[in-house]
Amino acid sequence: MPHVVVIGAGITGVTSAYELIKLGYEVTVIDRHLFPAMETSFANGGQLSACNAEVWNQKATVLKGIKWMSKKDAPLLLNPSFSVHKYRWLVEFLTHIKDYKVNTIETVRLALLARQRLFEIAEKENIAFDLEKRGILHMYHTKQDFDIAKKVNDVLVEGKLERYAITPEEMKSIEPNLTGDYYGGYYTAADATGDIHKYSVGLAEQTKKYGVKYRFGLDVIDIKFLQDRVVVDCKNSSENMHPDNTQLTQIEADIILVCGGVGSYQLADLLGDTVNVYPVKGYSITVQLKDERSVKNAPWVSLLDESAKIVTSRLGVDRFRVAGTAEFNGYNRDIRADRIQPLINWVNQNFDISTEHVVPWAGLRPMMPNMLPVVKQGKHARVFYNTGHGHLGWTLSAATAVLISEEIAQKFPS
């Protein structure tokens, strides 16, 4: 049977490994970390959100980004320092403004397929990941924001999403813990939330039972193509404290599948392809609900506050995840206090819960200039990509894993 090496053990890599092993392939997953889902798949906003499928390629987004450049606590922050990669990405982003509608509709289509598939897998494999099927509620504070939202909603509905406008009274009946003043909202009842890390780790454990091998603590340094196979050269990563860190590990395979997140840019370059993924940093806080008042007053329905660009999810009884911001600042993974504080302030402004126990986190979203994931064969026949999901990796991965596995099966039948 053909052997597929999957590079990356985040949500896309693990999900792809699952689909491939089910189709009868031998599968090995390589990751530089010591465990699955330790980067962008660790502590994201938690939303499985077809309702958040709108791509960002709009003039309004660009104008807001320019306006916010001097504000350290702005939802969107662009470090203006020069980088060829960053500015090439931004120029390409602008060229896709004309594709806003068609790309948004395509993202909705993928999100609806993924939602159904993820629920199927979770049920079949009995994965516990704090799943809540309570829908997602978009909140708007002004008439202007609400009117813009109607235009966005028309596009989402054209993509077959079931999402509708609701009054402030209906918002508070859907989520009784809302305390703010709102002009109106939009509600997507079929969307959900869950812990991406728990799901990824749970699915990785199931794939091991089916025969997937995981090689953790390895950095890919070179890939050689022989006549009938591929050889992946790896060295121990900085996390791998093996006494001989110079030792070379070689893994032979028939096919390479790149699911490398923000590292896909460099991996593609190594493979002779161009995959213009740029790291867009996002932040989250996990509020530990340690007292009865906080447990009672934290919302169960997932929220998206349009003005603050902040999303929430309730992860079980005792955790409340709040995430947001987009920062164009290269491969910097530092957790900045001035970016975390607005998330804490937002919680304090909107809910009667304690923020005494808060765990901050930052992750790099692998974003393409057209905001669509890369699901395709590379220039070399034995190379494939499932990467570049941006802020929707959790939402789209179950669909793109099926699509890339089917493409591999067509080219290299198991």
Coordinates of C-alpha atoms in Angstrom, one line a residue, residues 103-374:
N103 CA -14.5 33.3 -2.3
T104 CA -16.9 33.9 0.6
I105 CA -19.5 31.6 -0.9
E106 CA -16.9 28.9 -1.5
T107 CA -15.8 29.2 2.1
V108 CA -19.4 28.7 3.3
R109 CA -19.7 25.6 1.1
L110 CA -16.5 24.1 2.6
A111 CA -17.6 25.1 6.2
L112 CA -21.0 23.3 5.8
L113 CA -19.4 20.2 4.5
A114 CA -16.8 20.3 7.3
R115 CA -19.3 20.8 10.0
Q116 CA -21.2 17.7 9.0
R117 CA -18.1 15.6 8.7
L118 CA -16.6 16.7 12.0
F119 CA -19.8 15.8 13.8
E120 CA -19.8 12.4 12.1
I121 CA -16.2 11.7 13.1
A122 CA -16.6 12.9 16.7
E123 CA -19.6 10.6 17.2
K124 CA -18.2 7.6 15.5
E125 CA -14.8 7.8 17.3
N126 CA -16.4 8.9 20.6
I127 CA -14.1 12.0 21.0
A128 CA -14.9 14.2 24.0
F129 CA -14.0 17.8 23.3
D130 CA -16.5 20.0 25.1
L131 CA -18.8 20.2 22.0
E132 CA -21.7 22.6 22.4
K133 CA -24.3 22.7 19.6
R134 CA -25.9 26.0 20.8
G135 CA -25.3 28.1 17.7
I136 CA -23.3 31.3 17.3
L137 CA -24.7 34.8 18.0
H138 CA -23.2 37.8 16.2
M139 CA -23.7 41.0 18.2
Y140 CA -23.9 44.6 16.7
H141 CA -23.9 47.8 18.7
T142 CA -24.9 50.3 16.0
K143 CA -27.3 50.6 13.1
Q144 CA -24.4 51.2 10.8
D145 CA -22.7 47.9 11.7
F146 CA -26.0 46.1 11.6
D147 CA -26.7 47.5 8.1
I148 CA -23.3 46.3 6.8
A149 CA -24.0 42.9 8.4
K150 CA -27.1 42.5 6.4
K151 CA -25.1 42.8 3.1
V152 CA -22.6 40.2 4.5
N153 CA -25.5 38.0 5.5
D154 CA -27.1 38.1 2.1
V155 CA -23.8 36.6 0.7
L156 CA -23.6 33.9 3.4
V157 CA -27.3 32.9 2.8
E158 CA -26.6 32.8 -1.0
G159 CA -23.9 30.2 0.0
K160 CA -26.7 28.1 1.7
L161 CA -26.0 29.2 5.3
E162 CA -29.1 29.3 7.6
R163 CA -28.6 32.5 9.5
Y164 CA -31.1 35.2 10.4
A165 CA -31.5 38.6 12.0
I166 CA -32.8 38.9 15.6
T167 CA -33.8 41.7 17.9
P168 CA -32.0 42.7 21.2
E169 CA -34.8 41.0 23.1
E170 CA -34.3 37.7 21.1
M171 CA -30.6 37.9 21.7
K172 CA -31.1 38.0 25.5
S173 CA -33.5 35.1 25.3
I174 CA -31.0 33.0 23.4
E175 CA -28.2 34.0 25.8
P176 CA -29.6 35.3 29.1
N177 CA -26.2 36.3 30.4
L178 CA -25.8 39.1 27.9
T179 CA -25.8 42.4 29.8
G180 CA -24.8 45.0 27.2
D181 CA -26.9 47.3 24.9
Y182 CA -27.2 46.1 21.3
Y183 CA -28.8 47.3 18.1
G184 CA -29.4 43.8 16.9
G185 CA -27.9 40.5 16.1
Y186 CA -27.6 37.6 13.6
Y187 CA -27.9 34.0 14.8
T188 CA -26.7 30.7 13.2
A189 CA -28.3 27.9 15.1
A190 CA -26.4 25.0 13.5
D191 CA -22.9 26.3 14.3
A192 CA -21.1 25.0 17.3
T193 CA -18.0 25.3 19.6
G194 CA -15.5 22.9 21.0
D195 CA -11.9 22.5 22.3
I196 CA -9.7 22.1 19.2
H197 CA -6.8 20.8 21.2
K198 CA -8.9 18.1 22.9
Y199 CA -10.4 17.1 19.6
S200 CA -7.0 16.9 17.8
V201 CA -5.4 14.9 20.6
G202 CA -8.4 12.6 20.8
L203 CA -8.4 12.0 17.0
A204 CA -4.7 11.4 17.0
E205 CA -5.1 8.7 19.6
Q206 CA -7.8 7.1 17.5
T207 CA -5.6 7.2 14.3
K208 CA -2.8 5.5 16.2
K209 CA -5.2 2.6 16.9
Y210 CA -5.9 2.4 13.2
G211 CA -2.1 2.2 12.4
V212 CA -1.0 5.8 11.9
K213 CA 2.6 6.3 13.1
Y214 CA 3.6 9.7 14.7
R215 CA 7.2 10.9 14.7
F216 CA 7.4 13.8 17.1
G217 CA 10.4 16.1 17.8
L218 CA 11.6 16.1 14.2
D219 CA 12.4 19.1 11.9
V220 CA 12.2 18.5 8.1
I221 CA 15.5 19.8 6.6
D222 CA 15.4 18.3 3.1
I223 CA 13.3 16.2 0.8
K224 CA 14.8 14.1 -2.0
F225 CA 12.8 12.7 -5.0
L226 CA 14.0 9.3 -6.2
Q227 CA 12.5 7.6 -9.3
D228 CA 9.8 5.7 -7.4
R229 CA 9.7 7.3 -3.9
V230 CA 10.4 10.3 -1.7
V231 CA 13.1 10.5 1.1
V232 CA 12.4 13.0 3.9
D233 CA 15.5 14.0 5.8
C234 CA 14.9 15.1 9.4
K235 CA 16.9 16.2 12.4
N236 CA 15.9 16.4 16.0
S237 CA 14.0 19.7 16.8
S238 CA 15.0 22.0 19.6
E239 CA 12.4 20.4 21.8
N240 CA 13.8 17.0 21.3
M241 CA 16.4 16.6 24.1
H242 CA 17.9 13.4 22.6
P243 CA 21.6 13.4 23.5
D244 CA 22.6 13.2 19.8
N245 CA 20.9 16.2 18.3
T246 CA 23.0 16.0 15.1
Q247 CA 21.6 12.6 14.2
L248 CA 19.8 12.5 10.8
T249 CA 16.5 10.6 10.5
Q250 CA 15.4 9.5 7.0
I251 CA 11.8 8.5 6.3
E252 CA 11.0 6.9 2.9
A253 CA 7.5 7.3 1.5
D254 CA 5.5 7.4 -1.8
I255 CA 3.7 10.7 -1.2
I256 CA 4.3 13.9 0.8
L257 CA 1.3 15.8 2.2
V258 CA 2.2 19.2 3.6
C259 CA -0.1 20.3 6.5
G260 CA 2.6 22.5 8.0
G261 CA 0.6 25.6 9.1
V262 CA 2.7 28.7 8.9
G263 CA 5.7 26.6 8.1
S264 CA 4.1 25.6 4.8
Y265 CA 5.7 28.6 3.1
Q266 CA 9.2 27.3 3.8
L267 CA 8.3 23.7 3.1
A268 CA 6.7 24.6 -0.3
D269 CA 9.9 26.5 -1.2
L270 CA 11.9 23.4 -0.4
L271 CA 9.6 21.4 -2.7
G272 CA 9.8 23.9 -5.6
D273 CA 6.3 25.3 -5.0
T274 CA 5.0 28.7 -4.0
V275 CA 2.4 28.6 -1.2
N276 CA 2.2 32.2 0.0
V277 CA 1.1 31.6 3.5
Y278 CA 1.7 34.4 6.0
P279 CA 1.5 34.1 9.8
V280 CA -1.3 36.3 11.2
K281 CA -1.1 36.2 14.9
G282 CA -4.2 35.9 17.1
Y283 CA -4.6 35.9 20.9
S284 CA -6.8 34.2 23.3
I285 CA -7.5 34.0 27.0
T286 CA -9.0 31.0 28.8
V287 CA -10.9 32.3 31.9
Q288 CA -10.9 29.7 34.6
L289 CA -14.3 29.7 36.2
K290 CA -13.4 28.9 39.8
D291 CA -16.4 30.3 41.7
E292 CA -20.1 29.7 41.6
R293 CA -20.9 33.3 40.3
S294 CA -18.6 33.0 37.4
V295 CA -19.9 29.5 36.4
K296 CA -23.4 30.8 36.5
N297 CA -22.8 34.1 34.6
A298 CA -20.4 33.0 31.8
P299 CA -22.4 32.5 28.5
W300 CA -23.0 29.1 27.0
V301 CA -23.9 30.4 23.6
S302 CA -20.9 31.3 21.4
L303 CA -20.7 35.0 20.7
L304 CA -19.0 37.3 18.1
D305 CA -18.8 40.9 19.0
E306 CA -18.5 42.7 15.7
S307 CA -17.2 46.0 17.0
A308 CA -14.4 44.4 19.1
K309 CA -13.8 41.5 16.7
I310 CA -13.9 39.2 19.7
V311 CA -15.3 35.6 19.8
T312 CA -16.1 33.4 22.7
S313 CA -16.8 29.8 23.5
R314 CA -17.8 27.9 26.7
L315 CA -15.5 24.9 27.1
G316 CA -17.2 22.8 29.7
V317 CA -18.5 24.0 33.1
D318 CA -15.3 25.6 34.2
R319 CA -13.6 27.3 31.2
F320 CA -14.5 30.3 29.1
R321 CA -12.4 31.0 26.0
V322 CA -12.2 34.6 24.6
A323 CA -10.2 35.2 21.4
G324 CA -9.5 37.9 18.9
T325 CA -7.1 40.3 17.1
A326 CA -5.1 39.9 13.9
E327 CA -1.5 41.0 14.0
F328 CA 0.8 41.1 11.0
N329 CA 4.2 40.8 12.7
G330 CA 6.1 37.9 11.1
Y331 CA 6.8 34.7 12.9
N332 CA 6.8 36.4 16.3
R333 CA 5.0 34.2 18.9
D334 CA 5.4 36.5 21.9
I335 CA 2.4 36.9 24.1
R336 CA 2.0 40.7 24.4
A337 CA 0.3 42.1 27.5
D338 CA -1.0 45.1 25.6
R339 CA -2.9 42.7 23.3
I340 CA -4.2 40.4 26.0
Q341 CA -5.5 43.2 28.2
P342 CA -8.3 44.3 25.8
L343 CA -9.6 40.7 25.9
I344 CA -9.7 40.8 29.7
N345 CA -11.3 44.3 29.7
W346 CA -14.0 43.0 27.3
V347 CA -14.9 40.2 29.6
N348 CA -15.1 42.6 32.6
Q349 CA -17.3 45.0 30.6
N350 CA -19.7 42.4 29.3
F351 CA -20.1 39.8 32.0
D352 CA -20.3 39.5 35.8
I353 CA -17.5 36.9 36.1
S354 CA -14.1 36.9 37.7
T355 CA -11.0 37.4 35.6
E356 CA -8.7 36.6 38.4
H357 CA -7.6 33.3 36.8
V358 CA -6.8 33.9 33.1
V359 CA -4.4 31.9 30.9
P360 CA -3.1 33.9 27.9
W361 CA -2.1 32.4 24.6
A362 CA -1.0 33.5 21.1
G363 CA -0.9 31.5 17.9
L364 CA 0.0 32.1 14.2
R365 CA -2.8 31.6 11.7
P366 CA -1.6 30.3 8.3
M367 CA -3.3 32.7 6.0
M368 CA -3.4 32.9 2.2
P369 CA -3.9 36.2 0.4
N370 CA -7.2 35.0 -1.1
M371 CA -8.3 33.6 2.3
L372 CA -9.0 30.2 0.8
P373 CA -7.1 27.0 1.9
V374 CA -4.6 25.4 -0.4

